[in-house]
Amino acid sequence: MLAKSLIFSVWGHLLLVTYSALLSTVASFVGPYLIDYFVRYLTGDRQFKNQGYLLVLAFILSNLVEGFCSRFESFRLQQVDMRLRASLVSVIYQKGLTLSSRSRQCRSSGEIINYMTIDASRVSSFSYHMLHLSSVPVHVILALLILYPQMGLASLIGLAATFIVTLINVPIAKLEQNYIGKIMESKDRRMKATTEILRNMRILKLQAWEMKFLSKIMELRKNEIGWLWKIAYVLAAAIFLVSCSSIFVAVVAFGACMLMRIPLGTGKVLTALATFRTLQNPIFAIPDTISMLVQIKVSLDRISSFLCLEDLQPNVVEKLPRGSSEVAIEVSNGNFVGSLL
């Protein structure tokens, strides 16, 4: 429900950014598509008089369109990020003011600060990562439309190799999601302990307990750093696999051409290499994108659970007009419970 509300709040901006990203993606493949025509033109295969000028003009215009659309997309996404972050921080702050006494015992002030600083910042960046992930199929389709006339069935084999590399990241993403949940729990425990220590610093000074509680904080930090190291190892493995994917896909595609005896000229080879290079940029970013989406999912669940906590009942306090009663404050049928914090 929270995710749907966030999407509907910036729906118009996201639609405009999507159109800009689609145009930028199409323009990025114009260069690889025209390489074969450019090579044939240089070798003497000229279909009409001003073909060379038109090819150069197409190269320049495609780069201009790609640059303009990408900058416009980045600017709009920054606006969406700020809008979402401001909305989340405001909602979390308002929720913190209306929490009941029982709910306040479940969430410390340090955890609420983490919601407004870390989790809200992560959730607000979901538009960028979702847009990037949704653009991958468009890149794959455009690459296939360019490669299939040049390489035939070998392009499908290269595309299959690309999907295999992508699927390898699925178990890595699940493992990373588990680690991110653990590190957020460790961060909450550390913030809760730090807040309690700062709140009761006078007692700690009087009893000379500074070093004892410092060791407790250091132990919590050590636990948090341990989970950070595990996440770093998982990310390193994912980046290594994807870094090798471009070489793997090119070797598989050209090897399939050799086995199928598909002739490859200079223009076809350069077109294929340029297309694979354009395709590898979104594929390279898949591990980081999946990692951020996992972190966003964890932060979104944390914020949603906080917003579902019990609030103060709005009807327990009745405000009467001035002068309508002889007493200033009156409690009727009240139940009072005391607890040691």
XYZ file of C-alpha atoms in Angstrom:
341
model
C 0.000 0.000 0.000
C 2.802 2.432 0.835
C 4.603 1.669 -2.442
C 1.414 2.295 -4.457
C 0.849 5.585 -2.662
C 4.381 6.730 -3.433
C 4.063 5.784 -7.109
C 0.711 7.566 -7.503
C 2.107 10.707 -5.868
C 4.742 11.133 -8.618
C 2.957 9.331 -11.458
C 3.110 12.245 -13.896
C 6.830 12.816 -13.372
C 7.589 9.113 -13.780
C 5.646 8.966 -17.050
C 7.592 11.913 -18.458
C 10.899 10.393 -17.347
C 9.949 7.059 -18.921
C 9.372 8.684 -22.322
C 12.694 10.501 -22.053
C 14.529 7.303 -21.086
C 12.950 5.408 -23.994
C 14.051 8.070 -26.469
C 17.554 8.102 -24.987
C 17.796 4.309 -25.257
C 16.707 4.310 -28.911
C 19.191 7.081 -29.734
C 22.042 5.141 -28.090
C 21.586 2.284 -30.591
C 21.595 4.494 -33.687
C 25.406 4.550 -33.780
C 25.893 0.754 -33.685
C 23.140 0.338 -36.277
C 24.820 2.731 -38.745
C 28.357 1.354 -38.383
C 27.847 -1.313 -41.049
C 26.498 1.296 -43.507
C 29.419 3.579 -42.702
C 31.992 0.816 -43.326
C 30.345 -0.115 -46.616
C 30.343 3.541 -47.636
C 34.075 3.803 -46.941
C 34.744 0.664 -48.997
C 32.988 2.193 -52.030
C 29.452 0.830 -51.655
C 27.587 4.129 -52.048
C 23.852 3.961 -52.631
C 23.229 7.676 -53.312
C 25.187 10.894 -53.652
C 25.067 12.475 -50.176
C 25.008 9.257 -48.170
C 28.181 10.104 -46.251
C 26.844 13.485 -45.092
C 23.582 11.900 -43.965
C 25.427 9.194 -42.007
C 27.581 11.766 -40.207
C 24.517 13.922 -39.507
C 22.655 10.897 -38.110
C 25.605 10.103 -35.809
C 25.713 13.682 -34.506
C 21.955 14.017 -34.021
C 21.686 10.680 -32.211
C 24.421 11.700 -29.764
C 22.761 15.076 -29.177
C 19.364 13.482 -28.551
C 20.874 10.872 -26.242
C 22.776 13.488 -24.234
C 19.805 15.841 -23.905
C 17.361 13.085 -22.913
C 19.751 11.534 -20.394
C 20.378 14.913 -18.706
C 16.654 15.673 -18.657
C 15.996 12.232 -17.191
C 18.599 12.754 -14.473
C 17.167 16.181 -13.564
C 13.605 14.880 -13.322
C 14.652 11.876 -11.259
C 16.365 14.181 -8.770
C 13.103 16.103 -8.432
C 11.174 12.874 -7.849
C 13.754 11.811 -5.268
C 13.381 15.044 -3.297
C 9.566 14.924 -3.431
C 9.423 11.347 -2.173
C 11.992 11.936 0.559
C 10.173 15.024 1.837
C 6.859 13.139 1.863
C 8.286 10.159 3.734
C 10.081 12.261 6.343
C 6.901 14.268 6.945
C 4.747 11.139 7.312
C 7.241 9.467 9.669
C 7.528 12.614 11.796
C 3.753 13.002 12.053
C 3.443 9.335 12.980
C 6.042 9.760 15.715
C 3.940 12.513 17.284
C 0.819 10.340 17.508
C 2.326 7.063 18.755
C 0.728 5.522 21.804
C 2.716 4.703 24.934
C 2.787 1.007 24.040
C 4.083 1.756 20.540
C 6.802 4.050 21.886
C 8.166 1.158 23.927
C 8.575 -0.826 20.674
C 10.430 1.919 18.786
C 13.216 4.059 20.219
C 14.053 7.559 19.050
C 17.213 6.213 17.410
C 15.171 3.844 15.250
C 12.836 6.659 14.215
C 15.871 8.745 13.241
C 17.086 5.845 11.090
C 13.690 5.732 9.382
C 13.891 9.422 8.460
C 17.546 9.474 7.401
C 18.539 6.076 5.999
C 15.306 4.312 5.062
C 13.542 7.363 3.622
C 16.604 8.179 1.512
C 16.736 4.651 0.127
C 13.038 4.421 -0.662
C 13.064 7.808 -2.395
C 15.655 6.523 -4.891
C 13.476 3.640 -6.076
C 12.359 5.518 -9.237
C 15.899 5.627 -10.625
C 16.568 1.950 -10.052
C 13.149 0.786 -11.247
C 13.548 2.847 -14.415
C 16.980 1.371 -15.025
C 15.782 -2.183 -14.489
C 12.761 -1.693 -16.748
C 14.992 -0.316 -19.518
C 17.001 -3.551 -19.727
C 14.346 -5.389 -21.827
C 14.251 -2.411 -24.224
C 18.031 -2.591 -24.614
C 17.841 -6.327 -25.257
C 15.088 -5.979 -27.892
C 16.902 -3.200 -29.753
C 20.164 -5.140 -29.633
C 18.411 -8.205 -31.029
C 16.870 -6.177 -33.866
C 20.348 -4.982 -34.824
C 22.239 -8.245 -34.323
C 19.830 -10.728 -35.904
C 20.211 -9.404 -39.498
C 23.995 -9.412 -38.997
C 24.569 -12.707 -37.161
C 21.373 -14.722 -37.569
C 20.752 -17.427 -34.966
C 24.095 -16.673 -33.319
C 22.561 -13.449 -31.978
C 19.918 -15.514 -30.158
C 22.663 -17.629 -28.618
C 24.458 -14.485 -27.473
C 21.190 -13.183 -26.039
C 20.660 -16.480 -24.197
C 24.148 -16.138 -22.716
C 23.189 -12.650 -21.536
C 20.100 -14.002 -19.765
C 22.157 -16.770 -18.152
C 24.544 -14.199 -16.717
C 21.571 -12.204 -15.433
C 19.932 -15.221 -13.759
C 23.133 -15.984 -11.856
C 22.532 -12.791 -9.860
C 19.184 -14.024 -8.448
C 20.573 -16.207 -5.597
C 23.182 -13.548 -4.891
C 20.419 -10.946 -4.515
C 18.499 -13.169 -2.087
C 21.620 -13.662 0.022
C 22.263 -9.936 0.006
C 18.673 -9.228 1.098
C 19.208 -11.422 4.148
C 22.449 -9.637 5.017
C 20.880 -6.184 4.585
C 18.083 -7.089 6.986
C 20.671 -8.204 9.543
C 22.740 -5.052 9.214
C 19.678 -2.831 9.632
C 18.798 -4.699 12.827
C 22.374 -4.220 14.053
C 22.220 -0.525 13.205
C 18.970 -0.133 15.158
C 20.463 -1.846 18.218
C 23.525 0.396 18.079
C 21.441 3.563 17.709
C 19.154 2.499 20.557
C 22.100 1.829 22.875
C 23.792 5.101 21.895
C 20.610 7.081 22.553
C 20.146 5.506 25.981
C 23.762 6.204 26.922
C 23.569 9.858 25.874
C 20.265 10.267 27.691
C 21.708 8.905 30.934
C 25.221 10.311 30.617
C 25.054 12.005 34.038
C 24.446 8.670 35.772
C 27.269 7.034 33.815
C 29.666 9.797 34.869
C 28.681 9.565 38.524
C 29.075 5.775 38.591
C 32.241 5.760 36.398
C 30.646 3.350 33.921
C 31.978 5.067 30.779
C 34.401 2.339 29.692
C 31.926 -0.458 30.363
C 29.266 1.084 28.146
C 31.891 2.106 25.589
C 32.860 -1.547 25.246
C 29.182 -2.380 24.701
C 28.960 0.169 21.882
C 32.182 -1.139 20.332
C 30.813 -4.672 20.429
C 27.675 -3.557 18.605
C 29.794 -1.708 16.039
C 31.938 -4.798 15.531
C 28.829 -6.865 14.843
C 27.608 -4.272 12.356
C 30.983 -4.175 10.585
C 30.883 -7.970 10.302
C 27.639 -7.805 8.327
C 29.097 -5.000 6.194
C 32.027 -7.231 5.265
C 29.659 -10.033 4.256
C 27.683 -7.655 2.032
C 30.942 -6.413 0.480
C 31.978 -9.982 -0.375
C 28.608 -10.683 -1.999
C 28.787 -7.461 -4.027
C 32.343 -8.241 -5.133
C 31.232 -11.659 -6.387
C 28.298 -10.130 -8.282
C 30.449 -7.417 -9.880
C 33.078 -9.980 -10.902
C 30.483 -12.170 -12.605
C 28.943 -9.293 -14.521
C 32.353 -7.864 -15.475
C 33.150 -11.157 -17.167
C 29.759 -11.268 -18.858
C 30.633 -9.004 -21.815
C 33.636 -11.144 -22.777
C 31.609 -14.298 -22.219
C 28.713 -13.092 -24.400
C 31.011 -11.951 -27.231
C 32.954 -15.240 -27.208
C 29.737 -17.266 -27.231
C 28.196 -15.205 -30.053
C 31.252 -15.234 -32.345
C 31.938 -18.879 -31.517
C 28.394 -19.721 -32.597
C 28.998 -17.839 -35.853
C 32.088 -19.942 -36.514
C 30.269 -23.204 -35.793
C 27.302 -22.214 -37.966
C 29.642 -20.911 -40.695
C 28.008 -17.503 -40.717
C 30.203 -15.059 -42.692
C 31.305 -12.006 -40.743
C 32.639 -8.945 -42.516
C 34.345 -5.937 -40.993
C 31.116 -3.973 -40.731
C 29.238 -6.847 -39.110
C 31.960 -7.467 -36.534
C 32.197 -3.771 -35.620
C 28.403 -3.516 -35.422
C 28.214 -6.562 -33.157
C 30.995 -5.304 -30.881
C 29.448 -1.831 -30.622
C 26.020 -3.319 -29.897
C 27.395 -5.623 -27.212
C 29.264 -2.669 -25.705
C 26.077 -0.583 -25.609
C 24.176 -3.521 -24.143
C 26.766 -4.249 -21.468
C 26.300 -0.888 -19.692
C 22.809 -1.673 -18.346
C 23.857 -5.280 -17.726
C 26.898 -4.151 -15.729
C 24.622 -2.102 -13.494
C 22.225 -4.992 -12.838
C 24.000 -6.158 -9.612
C 24.000 -2.639 -8.160
C 20.406 -2.127 -9.261
C 19.252 -5.406 -7.736
C 21.231 -4.616 -4.591
C 19.573 -1.221 -4.231
C 16.111 -2.645 -4.945
C 16.687 -5.211 -2.209
C 17.712 -2.459 0.207
C 14.675 -0.411 -0.832
C 12.409 -3.414 -0.182
C 13.885 -3.840 3.306
C 13.565 -0.118 4.098
C 10.016 -0.027 2.731
C 8.992 -2.918 4.973
C 10.572 -1.195 7.988
C 8.738 2.074 7.332
C 5.457 0.254 6.655
C 5.701 -1.665 9.936
C 6.368 1.607 11.773
C 3.393 3.348 10.168
C 1.132 0.440 11.178
C 1.852 0.884 14.898
C -0.959 1.804 17.275
C -1.795 5.506 17.545
C -3.297 7.522 20.342
C -7.082 7.336 20.287
C -8.355 10.681 18.945
C -11.619 10.551 20.909
C -10.180 10.102 24.415
C -9.784 13.867 24.892
C -12.855 16.067 24.562
C -12.239 19.798 24.275
C -15.093 21.988 25.526
C -15.628 25.694 24.823
C -14.117 28.122 27.301
C -16.438 28.839 30.234
C -18.724 25.824 29.672
C -17.352 23.926 32.696
C -16.330 24.842 36.226
C -13.131 22.714 36.095
C -10.128 23.086 33.791
C -9.306 19.369 33.413
C -11.521 16.424 34.285
C -10.695 12.690 34.005
C -13.693 10.323 33.941
C -13.372 6.540 34.345
C -9.623 6.649 33.783
C -7.332 3.632 34.057
C -3.703 4.342 34.981
C -0.865 1.867 34.524
C 2.720 2.403 35.614
C 5.777 0.636 34.233
C 9.510 0.726 34.842
C 11.463 1.672 31.698
